[in-house]
Amino acid sequence: MCLLEVERLGISYPGQDGQFQALAEVNLQMRAGEFVAIIGPSGCGKTTLLGALAGLLPPGARQSGIIHWDGRLRRRGALGYLTQRDTLLPWRTVLANVELPLELHGLPRQVRRRQALEMLERFGLAGFERSYPHELSGGMRQRVSLVRTLIYDPELIALDEPLGSLDAQTRLVLQEELRRLWRETHQTFLLVTHDLEEAVLLAERVIVLSARPGRVVAEHKIELDRKRSLPELRWSAEFSRITRRLWQELNPQTKSLERSVG
Ligand SMILES: Nc1ncnc2c1ncn2[C@@H]1O[C@H](COP(=O)(O)OP(=O)(O)OP(=O)(O)O)[C@@H](O)[C@H]1O
Ligand SMILES: [Mg+2]
């Protein structure tokens, strides 16, 4: 059964020459517990899509089409959204940042403190509760943002390039954490990424968007043995085969390049 169903979603923004189309006719269905990745070139409307799902489009944006929400997504905090820009508040400690969503919904101080401390501990951030964001590494800041996104135990977790700015090693650690989280919680994940390999490694289904205005140009089910570790998967023959095919779809030029080299 679908948790979320998007039908012919179109979004336009006001521009200098009138409205311009950022997304066109996007269809998307997500089952509960699924891990879906969206890839597409810069500016194709990935952040716009997540903004529409989170109800956070800026004034002036126009939306057409339909978004069906399952009842489970109607409770407060059911959608966790990790934005592309780092939105930790610099004047708040790690603990106070993580508590913020609970505070905004008026949970008593003791309850929110306990929940926040538990989550920080679970994500390897114990000992940094009193630190300020500028005192943390990029990887730790992303981890704090992730904890803040997860604190409400969301049904659907939308992540906008969460690991984009991190070095390869930190990225691998956090990819492994995302995967573990998904496996342990059965939450539903929608991951936007530039990184094709990341999409294939983590997602069960990869959706490819075209350049602006973003449309769904392809959808792939990824069949990989998910019991294997990420490094093992990354070096497997199936993985190379799948990423190669997707890569060609994203950049048709690479096909002719390969031909001329081969
Ligand atoms: N608030 C806004 N007002 C006007 N135009 C916008 C606004 N936000 C985004 N756009 C435009 O809409 C298009 C899609 O932007 P969006 O940020 O969704 O792309 P994206 O796929 O997330 O790109 P990236 O991979 O670089 O993050 C771009 O052309 C962008 O300039
Ligand atoms: Mg974006």
CSV table of N, CA and C in Angstrom, one decimal, residues 97-170:
chain,number,residue,atom,x,y,z
A,97,ASN,N,19.8,22.4,19.9
A,97,ASN,CA,19.4,22.3,18.5
A,97,ASN,C,18.5,21.1,18.3
A,98,VAL,N,18.9,20.0,18.9
A,98,VAL,CA,18.2,18.7,18.7
A,98,VAL,C,16.8,18.8,19.4
A,99,GLU,N,16.8,19.5,20.5
A,99,GLU,CA,15.5,19.6,21.2
A,99,GLU,C,14.5,20.5,20.5
A,100,LEU,N,15.0,21.4,19.6
A,100,LEU,CA,14.1,22.4,19.1
A,100,LEU,C,12.8,22.0,18.5
A,101,PRO,N,12.7,20.9,17.7
A,101,PRO,CA,11.4,20.5,17.2
A,101,PRO,C,10.4,20.1,18.3
A,102,LEU,N,11.0,19.5,19.3
A,102,LEU,CA,10.1,19.1,20.5
A,102,LEU,C,9.6,20.3,21.2
A,103,GLU,N,10.5,21.3,21.3
A,103,GLU,CA,10.2,22.5,22.0
A,103,GLU,C,9.1,23.3,21.3
A,104,LEU,N,9.2,23.3,20.0
A,104,LEU,CA,8.3,24.0,19.2
A,104,LEU,C,6.9,23.4,19.3
A,105,HIS,N,6.8,22.2,19.6
A,105,HIS,CA,5.5,21.5,19.8
A,105,HIS,C,5.1,21.4,21.2
A,106,GLY,N,5.8,22.2,22.1
A,106,GLY,CA,5.4,22.3,23.5
A,106,GLY,C,5.6,21.1,24.4
A,107,LEU,N,6.6,20.2,24.1
A,107,LEU,CA,6.8,19.1,25.0
A,107,LEU,C,7.5,19.6,26.2
A,108,PRO,N,7.2,19.0,27.4
A,108,PRO,CA,7.8,19.5,28.6
A,108,PRO,C,9.3,19.3,28.6
A,109,ARG,N,10.0,20.2,29.2
A,109,ARG,CA,11.4,20.3,29.2
A,109,ARG,C,12.1,19.0,29.5
A,110,GLN,N,11.6,18.3,30.5
A,110,GLN,CA,12.3,17.0,30.9
A,110,GLN,C,12.1,16.0,29.9
A,111,VAL,N,11.0,15.9,29.3
A,111,VAL,CA,10.7,14.9,28.3
A,111,VAL,C,11.6,15.1,27.1
A,112,ARG,N,11.7,16.3,26.6
A,112,ARG,CA,12.4,16.6,25.4
A,112,ARG,C,13.9,16.4,25.7
A,113,ARG,N,14.4,16.8,26.9
A,113,ARG,CA,15.8,16.6,27.2
A,113,ARG,C,16.1,15.1,27.2
A,114,ARG,N,15.3,14.3,27.8
A,114,ARG,CA,15.6,12.9,27.9
A,114,ARG,C,15.7,12.3,26.5
A,115,GLN,N,14.7,12.6,25.6
A,115,GLN,CA,14.7,12.1,24.3
A,115,GLN,C,15.9,12.5,23.5
A,116,ALA,N,16.2,13.8,23.6
A,116,ALA,CA,17.4,14.4,22.9
A,116,ALA,C,18.7,13.7,23.3
A,117,LEU,N,18.8,13.5,24.6
A,117,LEU,CA,20.1,12.9,25.1
A,117,LEU,C,20.2,11.4,24.6
A,118,GLU,N,19.1,10.7,24.6
A,118,GLU,CA,19.1,9.4,24.1
A,118,GLU,C,19.5,9.3,22.7
A,119,MET,N,18.9,10.1,21.9
A,119,MET,CA,19.2,10.1,20.4
A,119,MET,C,20.7,10.5,20.2
A,120,LEU,N,21.2,11.5,20.9
A,120,LEU,CA,22.6,11.9,20.7
A,120,LEU,C,23.5,10.8,21.0
A,121,GLU,N,23.2,10.1,22.1
A,121,GLU,CA,24.0,8.9,22.5
A,121,GLU,C,24.0,7.9,21.4
A,122,ARG,N,22.8,7.6,20.9
A,122,ARG,CA,22.6,6.5,19.9
A,122,ARG,C,23.4,6.9,18.6
A,123,PHE,N,23.6,8.1,18.3
A,123,PHE,CA,24.3,8.5,17.1
A,123,PHE,C,25.7,9.0,17.4
A,124,GLY,N,26.3,8.5,18.4
A,124,GLY,CA,27.7,8.7,18.7
A,124,GLY,C,28.1,10.1,19.0
A,125,LEU,N,27.1,10.9,19.6
A,125,LEU,CA,27.4,12.3,19.8
A,125,LEU,C,27.4,12.6,21.4
A,126,ALA,N,27.4,11.5,22.2
A,126,ALA,CA,27.5,11.7,23.6
A,126,ALA,C,28.8,12.4,23.9
A,127,GLY,N,28.7,13.4,24.8
A,127,GLY,CA,29.9,14.2,25.1
A,127,GLY,C,30.0,15.5,24.4
A,128,PHE,N,29.1,15.6,23.4
A,128,PHE,CA,29.1,16.9,22.6
A,128,PHE,C,27.9,17.7,22.8
A,129,GLU,N,27.1,17.3,23.8
A,129,GLU,CA,25.8,18.0,24.0
A,129,GLU,C,25.9,19.5,24.2
A,130,ARG,N,27.0,19.9,24.9
A,130,ARG,CA,27.1,21.3,25.2
A,130,ARG,C,28.0,22.1,24.1
A,131,SER,N,28.4,21.4,23.1
A,131,SER,CA,29.2,22.0,22.1
A,131,SER,C,28.3,22.9,21.2
A,132,TYR,N,28.9,23.9,20.5
A,132,TYR,CA,28.2,24.7,19.6
A,132,TYR,C,28.5,24.2,18.2
A,133,PRO,N,27.6,24.4,17.2
A,133,PRO,CA,27.8,23.8,15.9
A,133,PRO,C,29.2,24.2,15.3
A,134,HIS,N,29.7,25.4,15.5
A,134,HIS,CA,31.0,25.7,14.9
A,134,HIS,C,32.2,24.9,15.5
A,135,GLU,N,31.9,24.3,16.6
A,135,GLU,CA,33.0,23.5,17.3
A,135,GLU,C,33.1,22.1,16.7
A,136,LEU,N,32.1,21.7,15.8
A,136,LEU,CA,32.1,20.4,15.3
A,136,LEU,C,32.6,20.3,13.9
A,137,SER,N,33.0,19.0,13.6
A,137,SER,CA,33.4,18.8,12.2
A,137,SER,C,32.2,18.8,11.3
A,138,GLY,N,32.4,18.8,10.0
A,138,GLY,CA,31.2,18.8,9.0
A,138,GLY,C,30.4,17.5,9.2
A,139,GLY,N,31.1,16.4,9.4
A,139,GLY,CA,30.4,15.1,9.5
A,139,GLY,C,29.6,15.1,10.8
A,140,MET,N,30.1,15.7,11.9
A,140,MET,CA,29.3,15.7,13.1
A,140,MET,C,28.1,16.6,13.0
A,141,ARG,N,28.3,17.7,12.3
A,141,ARG,CA,27.2,18.6,12.2
A,141,ARG,C,26.1,18.0,11.4
A,142,GLN,N,26.5,17.2,10.4
A,142,GLN,CA,25.4,16.5,9.6
A,142,GLN,C,24.7,15.5,10.5
A,143,ARG,N,25.5,14.9,11.3
A,143,ARG,CA,24.9,13.9,12.2
A,143,ARG,C,23.9,14.5,13.2
A,144,VAL,N,24.3,15.7,13.7
A,144,VAL,CA,23.4,16.4,14.6
A,144,VAL,C,22.1,16.8,13.8
A,145,SER,N,22.2,17.2,12.6
A,145,SER,CA,21.1,17.6,11.8
A,145,SER,C,20.2,16.4,11.6
A,146,LEU,N,20.8,15.2,11.4
A,146,LEU,CA,20.1,14.0,11.1
A,146,LEU,C,19.3,13.6,12.4
A,147,VAL,N,20.0,13.8,13.6
A,147,VAL,CA,19.3,13.5,14.8
A,147,VAL,C,18.1,14.4,15.0
A,148,ARG,N,18.3,15.6,14.7
A,148,ARG,CA,17.2,16.6,14.8
A,148,ARG,C,16.0,16.2,13.9
A,149,THR,N,16.3,15.7,12.7
A,149,THR,CA,15.3,15.2,11.8
A,149,THR,C,14.6,14.0,12.3
A,150,LEU,N,15.3,13.2,13.0
A,150,LEU,CA,14.7,11.9,13.4
A,150,LEU,C,14.0,11.9,14.8
A,151,ILE,N,14.1,13.0,15.5
A,151,ILE,CA,13.7,13.0,16.9
A,151,ILE,C,12.2,12.8,17.1
A,152,TYR,N,11.5,13.1,16.0
A,152,TYR,CA,10.0,12.9,16.1
A,152,TYR,C,9.6,11.5,15.7
A,153,ASP,N,10.6,10.6,15.4
A,153,ASP,CA,10.3,9.3,14.9
A,153,ASP,C,9.4,9.4,13.6
A,154,PRO,N,9.9,10.1,12.6
A,154,PRO,CA,9.0,10.3,11.4
A,154,PRO,C,8.8,9.0,10.7
A,155,GLU,N,7.7,9.0,10.0
A,155,GLU,CA,7.3,7.9,9.2
A,155,GLU,C,8.1,7.9,7.8
A,156,LEU,N,8.2,9.1,7.3
A,156,LEU,CA,8.9,9.3,6.0
A,156,LEU,C,10.0,10.3,6.3
A,157,ILE,N,11.2,9.9,5.9
A,157,ILE,CA,12.4,10.7,6.1
A,157,ILE,C,12.9,11.2,4.8
A,158,ALA,N,12.9,12.5,4.5
A,158,ALA,CA,13.3,13.1,3.3
A,158,ALA,C,14.7,13.7,3.5
A,159,LEU,N,15.7,13.3,2.8
A,159,LEU,CA,17.1,13.8,3.0
A,159,LEU,C,17.6,14.4,1.7
A,160,ASP,N,17.9,15.7,1.8
A,160,ASP,CA,18.4,16.4,0.6
A,160,ASP,C,19.9,16.5,0.6
A,161,GLU,N,20.5,15.6,-0.2
A,161,GLU,CA,22.0,15.6,-0.3
A,161,GLU,C,22.7,15.6,1.1
A,162,PRO,N,22.3,14.7,2.0
A,162,PRO,CA,22.8,14.9,3.3
A,162,PRO,C,24.3,14.7,3.5
A,163,LEU,N,24.9,14.0,2.5
A,163,LEU,CA,26.4,13.7,2.7
A,163,LEU,C,27.2,14.4,1.7
A,164,GLY,N,26.6,15.3,0.9
A,164,GLY,CA,27.3,15.9,-0.3
A,164,GLY,C,28.6,16.5,0.0
A,165,SER,N,28.7,17.2,1.2
A,165,SER,CA,29.9,18.0,1.4
A,165,SER,C,30.9,17.3,2.2
A,166,LEU,N,30.8,16.0,2.4
A,166,LEU,CA,31.7,15.3,3.3
A,166,LEU,C,32.8,14.6,2.6
A,167,ASP,N,33.9,14.3,3.2
A,167,ASP,CA,34.9,13.5,2.6
A,167,ASP,C,34.5,12.1,2.4
A,168,ALA,N,35.2,11.4,1.6
A,168,ALA,CA,34.8,10.0,1.2
A,168,ALA,C,34.7,9.1,2.4
A,169,GLN,N,35.6,9.2,3.3
A,169,GLN,CA,35.6,8.3,4.5
A,169,GLN,C,34.4,8.5,5.4
A,170,THR,N,34.2,9.8,5.7
A,170,THR,CA,33.1,10.2,6.6
A,170,THR,C,31.8,9.8,5.9
